[in-house]
PDB file of C-alpha atoms in Angstrom:
ATOM      1  CA  MET A   1     -72.296  15.533   0.872  1.00  0.00           C
ATOM      2  CA  ILE A   2     -69.078  15.551  -1.411  1.00  0.00           C
ATOM      3  CA  ILE A   3     -65.880  14.572  -0.243  1.00  0.00           C
ATOM      4  CA  ASN A   4     -62.300  15.696  -0.730  1.00  0.00           C
ATOM      5  CA  ARG A   5     -59.877  13.117  -0.478  1.00  0.00           C
ATOM      6  CA  ASN A   6     -56.325  14.791  -1.133  1.00  0.00           C
ATOM      7  CA  LYS A   7     -53.624  11.617  -1.832  1.00  0.00           C
ATOM      8  CA  LYS A   8     -50.574  12.855  -1.023  1.00  0.00           C
ATOM      9  CA  GLY A   9     -47.209  10.477  -0.227  1.00  0.00           C
ATOM     10  CA  PHE A  10     -46.464   7.064  -2.001  1.00  0.00           C
ATOM     11  CA  THR A  11     -48.699   4.168  -2.430  1.00  0.00           C
ATOM     12  CA  LEU A  12     -46.604   1.076  -0.741  1.00  0.00           C
ATOM     13  CA  ILE A  13     -45.850  -0.731  -4.216  1.00  0.00           C
ATOM     14  CA  GLU A  14     -43.810   2.679  -5.358  1.00  0.00           C
ATOM     15  CA  LEU A  15     -41.632   2.587  -1.868  1.00  0.00           C
ATOM     16  CA  MET A  16     -41.072  -1.266  -2.599  1.00  0.00           C
ATOM     17  CA  ILE A  17     -40.176  -0.843  -5.729  1.00  0.00           C
ATOM     18  CA  VAL A  18     -37.938   1.946  -4.515  1.00  0.00           C
ATOM     19  CA  VAL A  19     -36.736  -0.505  -2.438  1.00  0.00           C
ATOM     20  CA  ALA A  20     -36.493  -2.990  -4.716  1.00  0.00           C
ATOM     21  CA  ILE A  21     -34.348  -0.667  -7.222  1.00  0.00           C
ATOM     22  CA  LEU A  22     -32.053   0.168  -4.503  1.00  0.00           C
ATOM     23  CA  GLY A  23     -31.320  -3.657  -3.212  1.00  0.00           C
ATOM     24  CA  VAL A  24     -29.932  -4.271  -6.445  1.00  0.00           C
ATOM     25  CA  LEU A  25     -28.125  -0.956  -6.808  1.00  0.00           C
ATOM     26  CA  ALA A  26     -25.601  -1.809  -4.095  1.00  0.00           C
ATOM     27  CA  ALA A  27     -25.627  -5.719  -4.715  1.00  0.00           C
ATOM     28  CA  VAL A  28     -23.883  -4.527  -7.919  1.00  0.00           C
ATOM     29  CA  ALA A  29     -22.270  -2.079  -6.954  1.00  0.00           C
ATOM     30  CA  ILE A  30     -21.207  -2.800  -3.467  1.00  0.00           C
ATOM     31  CA  PRO A  31     -18.651  -5.853  -4.790  1.00  0.00           C
ATOM     32  CA  GLN A  32     -17.578  -3.815  -7.277  1.00  0.00           C
ATOM     33  CA  TYR A  33     -16.212  -0.849  -5.134  1.00  0.00           C
ATOM     34  CA  LEU A  34     -14.682  -3.497  -2.571  1.00  0.00           C
ATOM     35  CA  SER A  35     -12.839  -5.278  -5.944  1.00  0.00           C
ATOM     36  CA  TYR A  36     -11.904  -1.647  -6.714  1.00  0.00           C
ATOM     37  CA  ILE A  37     -10.366  -0.876  -3.095  1.00  0.00           C
ATOM     38  CA  ALA A  38      -8.590  -4.388  -2.725  1.00  0.00           C
ATOM     39  CA  THR A  39      -7.331  -3.030  -6.247  1.00  0.00           C
ATOM     40  CA  SER A  40      -5.754  -0.036  -5.078  1.00  0.00           C
ATOM     41  CA  LYS A  41      -4.183  -0.923  -2.195  1.00  0.00           C
ATOM     42  CA  ARG A  42      -2.751  -3.824  -4.343  1.00  0.00           C
ATOM     43  CA  ARG A  43      -1.570  -1.638  -7.094  1.00  0.00           C
ATOM     44  CA  ALA A  44      -0.892   1.607  -4.452  1.00  0.00           C
ATOM     45  CA  ALA A  45       2.009  -1.475  -2.027  1.00  0.00           C
ATOM     46  CA  LEU A  46       3.227  -3.204  -4.878  1.00  0.00           C
ATOM     47  CA  SER A  47       4.182   0.911  -6.579  1.00  0.00           C
ATOM     48  CA  ASN A  48       6.251   1.519  -2.942  1.00  0.00           C
ATOM     49  CA  TYR A  49       8.368  -1.950  -4.061  1.00  0.00           C
ATOM     50  CA  GLU A  50       9.606  -0.323  -7.186  1.00  0.00           C
ATOM     51  CA  ASN A  51      10.294   3.013  -4.868  1.00  0.00           C
ATOM     52  CA  ALA A  52      12.533   1.740  -2.572  1.00  0.00           C
ATOM     53  CA  GLN A  53      14.209  -0.462  -5.704  1.00  0.00           C
ATOM     54  CA  ARG A  54      14.521   2.453  -7.628  1.00  0.00           C
ATOM     55  CA  LEU A  55      15.120   4.237  -4.085  1.00  0.00           C
ATOM     56  CA  THR A  56      17.759   1.581  -3.677  1.00  0.00           C
ATOM     57  CA  LEU A  57      19.616   1.410  -7.493  1.00  0.00           C
ATOM     58  CA  GLY A  58      19.898   5.240  -7.011  1.00  0.00           C
ATOM     59  CA  GLU A  59      21.780   5.455  -3.347  1.00  0.00           C
ATOM     60  CA  TYR A  60      24.241   2.533  -4.949  1.00  0.00           C
ATOM     61  CA  ALA A  61      24.775   5.571  -7.245  1.00  0.00           C
ATOM     62  CA  ARG A  62      24.643   8.703  -5.320  1.00  0.00           C
ATOM     63  CA  VAL A  63      27.740   6.300  -3.364  1.00  0.00           C
ATOM     64  CA  ASP A  64      29.211   5.469  -6.852  1.00  0.00           C
ATOM     65  CA  ALA A  65      29.814   9.517  -7.526  1.00  0.00           C
ATOM     66  CA  GLY A  66      31.863   9.875  -4.183  1.00  0.00           C
ATOM     67  CA  ASN A  67      28.983  11.069  -2.345  1.00  0.00           C
ATOM     68  CA  THR A  68      29.000   9.673   1.468  1.00  0.00           C
ATOM     69  CA  ALA A  69      26.596   6.034   1.667  1.00  0.00           C
ATOM     70  CA  SER A  70      23.554   5.986   3.690  1.00  0.00           C
ATOM     71  CA  THR A  71      22.796   4.079   6.118  1.00  0.00           C
ATOM     72  CA  CYS A  72      19.806   1.931   6.002  1.00  0.00           C
ATOM     73  CA  ALA A  73      18.269   3.635   8.903  1.00  0.00           C
ATOM     74  CA  GLU A  74      19.627   7.017   6.418  1.00  0.00           C
ATOM     75  CA  LEU A  75      17.964   5.307   3.322  1.00  0.00           C
ATOM     76  CA  ILE A  76      14.380   4.000   5.460  1.00  0.00           C
ATOM     77  CA  ALA A  77      13.470   7.056   6.945  1.00  0.00           C
ATOM     78  CA  GLU A  78      14.736   8.860   2.983  1.00  0.00           C
ATOM     79  CA  MET A  79      11.598   6.417   1.535  1.00  0.00           C
ATOM     80  CA  ASN A  80       9.265   7.105   4.471  1.00  0.00           C
ATOM     81  CA  GLY A  81       9.639  11.154   3.647  1.00  0.00           C
ATOM     82  CA  GLY A  82      12.671  12.529   5.075  1.00  0.00           C
ATOM     83  CA  VAL A  83      12.373  14.673   7.644  1.00  0.00           C
ATOM     84  CA  ALA A  84       9.193  14.878  10.241  1.00  0.00           C
ATOM     85  CA  GLY A  85       6.671  17.062   9.342  1.00  0.00           C
ATOM     86  CA  SER A  86       7.250  16.397   5.028  1.00  0.00           C
ATOM     87  CA  GLU A  87       5.520  13.613   3.238  1.00  0.00           C
ATOM     88  CA  VAL A  88       5.194  10.790   4.251  1.00  0.00           C
ATOM     89  CA  ASN A  89       4.544   7.072   2.939  1.00  0.00           C
ATOM     90  CA  PHE A  90       2.085   5.768   4.366  1.00  0.00           C
ATOM     91  CA  ASN A  91       1.254   1.346   4.398  1.00  0.00           C
ATOM     92  CA  PRO A  92      -2.163   1.522   1.738  1.00  0.00           C
ATOM     93  CA  TYR A  93      -3.685  -1.784   3.996  1.00  0.00           C
ATOM     94  CA  ASN A  94      -3.087   0.251   7.221  1.00  0.00           C
ATOM     95  CA  GLN A  95      -2.282   4.396   6.884  1.00  0.00           C
ATOM     96  CA  ALA A  96      -1.272   4.320  10.509  1.00  0.00           C
ATOM     97  CA  ARG A  97       1.960   2.628  10.258  1.00  0.00           C
ATOM     98  CA  VAL A  98       4.941   3.717   7.727  1.00  0.00           C
ATOM     99  CA  ALA A  99       4.871   1.678   3.978  1.00  0.00           C
ATOM    100  CA  PHE A 100       8.561   0.793   4.141  1.00  0.00           C
ATOM    101  CA  VAL A 101      10.133  -0.565   7.435  1.00  0.00           C
ATOM    102  CA  ASP A 102      14.011  -2.405   8.747  1.00  0.00           C
ATOM    103  CA  GLY A 103      14.479  -5.646   8.344  1.00  0.00           C
ATOM    104  CA  ALA A 104      14.024  -8.962   6.658  1.00  0.00           C
ATOM    105  CA  ALA A 105      10.504  -9.399   6.399  1.00  0.00           C
ATOM    106  CA  PRO A 106       7.475  -7.183   6.660  1.00  0.00           C
ATOM    107  CA  ALA A 107       5.769  -8.011  10.483  1.00  0.00           C
ATOM    108  CA  ALA A 108       3.533 -11.038   9.969  1.00  0.00           C
ATOM    109  CA  ALA A 109      -0.047 -10.564   7.851  1.00  0.00           C
ATOM    110  CA  PRO A 110      -2.582  -8.602   8.516  1.00  0.00           C
ATOM    111  CA  ASP A 111       0.065  -6.282   9.879  1.00  0.00           C
ATOM    112  CA  GLY A 112       1.980  -6.321   7.620  1.00  0.00           C
ATOM    113  CA  ASN A 113       0.247  -6.147   4.439  1.00  0.00           C
ATOM    114  CA  GLY A 114       1.711  -3.644   1.934  1.00  0.00           C
ATOM    115  CA  GLU A 115       4.563  -2.991   4.242  1.00  0.00           C
ATOM    116  CA  VAL A 116       8.118  -2.908   2.270  1.00  0.00           C
ATOM    117  CA  ALA A 117      11.226  -4.431   4.358  1.00  0.00           C
ATOM    118  CA  VAL A 118      14.002  -2.639   3.464  1.00  0.00           C
ATOM    119  CA  GLY A 119      17.265  -5.558   5.439  1.00  0.00           C
ATOM    120  CA  CYS A 120      20.766  -4.591   5.135  1.00  0.00           C
ATOM    121  CA  THR A 121      23.723  -6.684   4.147  1.00  0.00           C
ATOM    122  CA  ALA A 122      24.683  -7.804   7.748  1.00  0.00           C
ATOM    123  CA  GLY A 123      27.141  -5.169   9.777  1.00  0.00           C
ATOM    124  CA  GLY A 124      25.083  -2.553   7.684  1.00  0.00           C
ATOM    125  CA  TYR A 125      25.554  -1.409   4.517  1.00  0.00           C
ATOM    126  CA  THR A 126      28.614   1.536   4.002  1.00  0.00           C
ATOM    127  CA  GLY A 127      27.967   2.020   0.658  1.00  0.00           C
ATOM    128  CA  LEU A 128      31.688  -1.261  -0.505  1.00  0.00           C
ATOM    129  CA  PRO A 129      31.096  -2.860  -2.918  1.00  0.00           C
ATOM    130  CA  GLY A 130      29.496  -6.618  -2.778  1.00  0.00           C
ATOM    131  CA  GLN A 131      26.900  -5.756   0.170  1.00  0.00           C
ATOM    132  CA  SER A 132      23.158  -6.062  -0.478  1.00  0.00           C
ATOM    133  CA  ILE A 133      20.024  -4.817   0.428  1.00  0.00           C
ATOM    134  CA  ALA A 134      17.120  -7.076   0.593  1.00  0.00           C
ATOM    135  CA  ILE A 135      13.449  -5.614  -0.126  1.00  0.00           C
ATOM    136  CA  THR A 136      10.848  -7.453   0.491  1.00  0.00           C
ATOM    137  CA  ILE A 137       6.888  -6.467  -0.322  1.00  0.00           C
ATOM    138  CA  ARG A 138       3.644  -8.699   1.344  1.00  0.00           C
ATOM    139  CA  TYR A 139       1.004  -7.701  -0.133  1.00  0.00           C
ATOM    140  CA  ILE A 140      -2.498  -9.253  -0.921  1.00  0.00           C
ATOM    141  CA  ASP A 141      -3.604 -10.550  -4.915  1.00  0.00           C
ATOM    142  CA  GLU A 142      -6.502 -10.788  -6.585  1.00  0.00           C
ATOM    143  CA  THR A 143      -7.734 -14.653  -4.896  1.00  0.00           C
ATOM    144  CA  PRO A 144      -7.070 -13.040  -2.247  1.00  0.00           C
ATOM    145  CA  ALA A 145      -3.765 -14.128  -0.749  1.00  0.00           C
ATOM    146  CA  SER A 146      -1.435 -12.663   1.200  1.00  0.00           C
ATOM    147  CA  VAL A 147       1.472 -12.984  -1.274  1.00  0.00           C
ATOM    148  CA  THR A 148       4.895 -12.240  -0.574  1.00  0.00           C
ATOM    149  CA  GLU A 149       8.495 -11.384  -3.129  1.00  0.00           C
ATOM    150  CA  THR A 150      11.569 -10.065  -2.600  1.00  0.00           C
ATOM    151  CA  ILE A 151      14.541  -9.153  -4.738  1.00  0.00           C
ATOM    152  CA  THR A 152      18.177  -8.847  -2.664  1.00  0.00           C
ATOM    153  CA  LEU A 153      19.683  -5.266  -5.183  1.00  0.00           C
ATOM    154  CA  THR A 154      24.030  -6.334  -5.149  1.00  0.00           C
ATOM    155  CA  LYS A 155      26.319  -3.004  -4.558  1.00  0.00           C
ATOM    156  CA  GLU A 156      29.102  -3.586  -7.155  1.00  0.00           C
TER     157      GLU A 156
END
């Protein structure tokens, strides 16, 4: 009598080796991926902060060229993408929120992380010399801790 054994499938040892390899890859890849995501969010938030500074200086130059000054609300709307339906700048930490908000400071962490608050001179911005616009950002640094930075740009 001839017994024919068809061996199909993998042995337990082979499966254990594959699981061990996947575990090692996951142990290395997941922290790197999370670090990559955190760095991307931080860079996007800082880019928004720099863009707010550029747009504010551009507004000052526009007024100096004889154009009517935008209100603070109009300036923030422009920073967030302008007209409805156009590209909107979202908060990199929370896509349900816009990147630029009106006020002296971003919302409390964690909601305020990634927000850029644009605060105008008391009484509003009208383009007069001496008026200022304060730009404040809150983001997460490498440690990870919440960091707040502010710059005040004054119209000359």
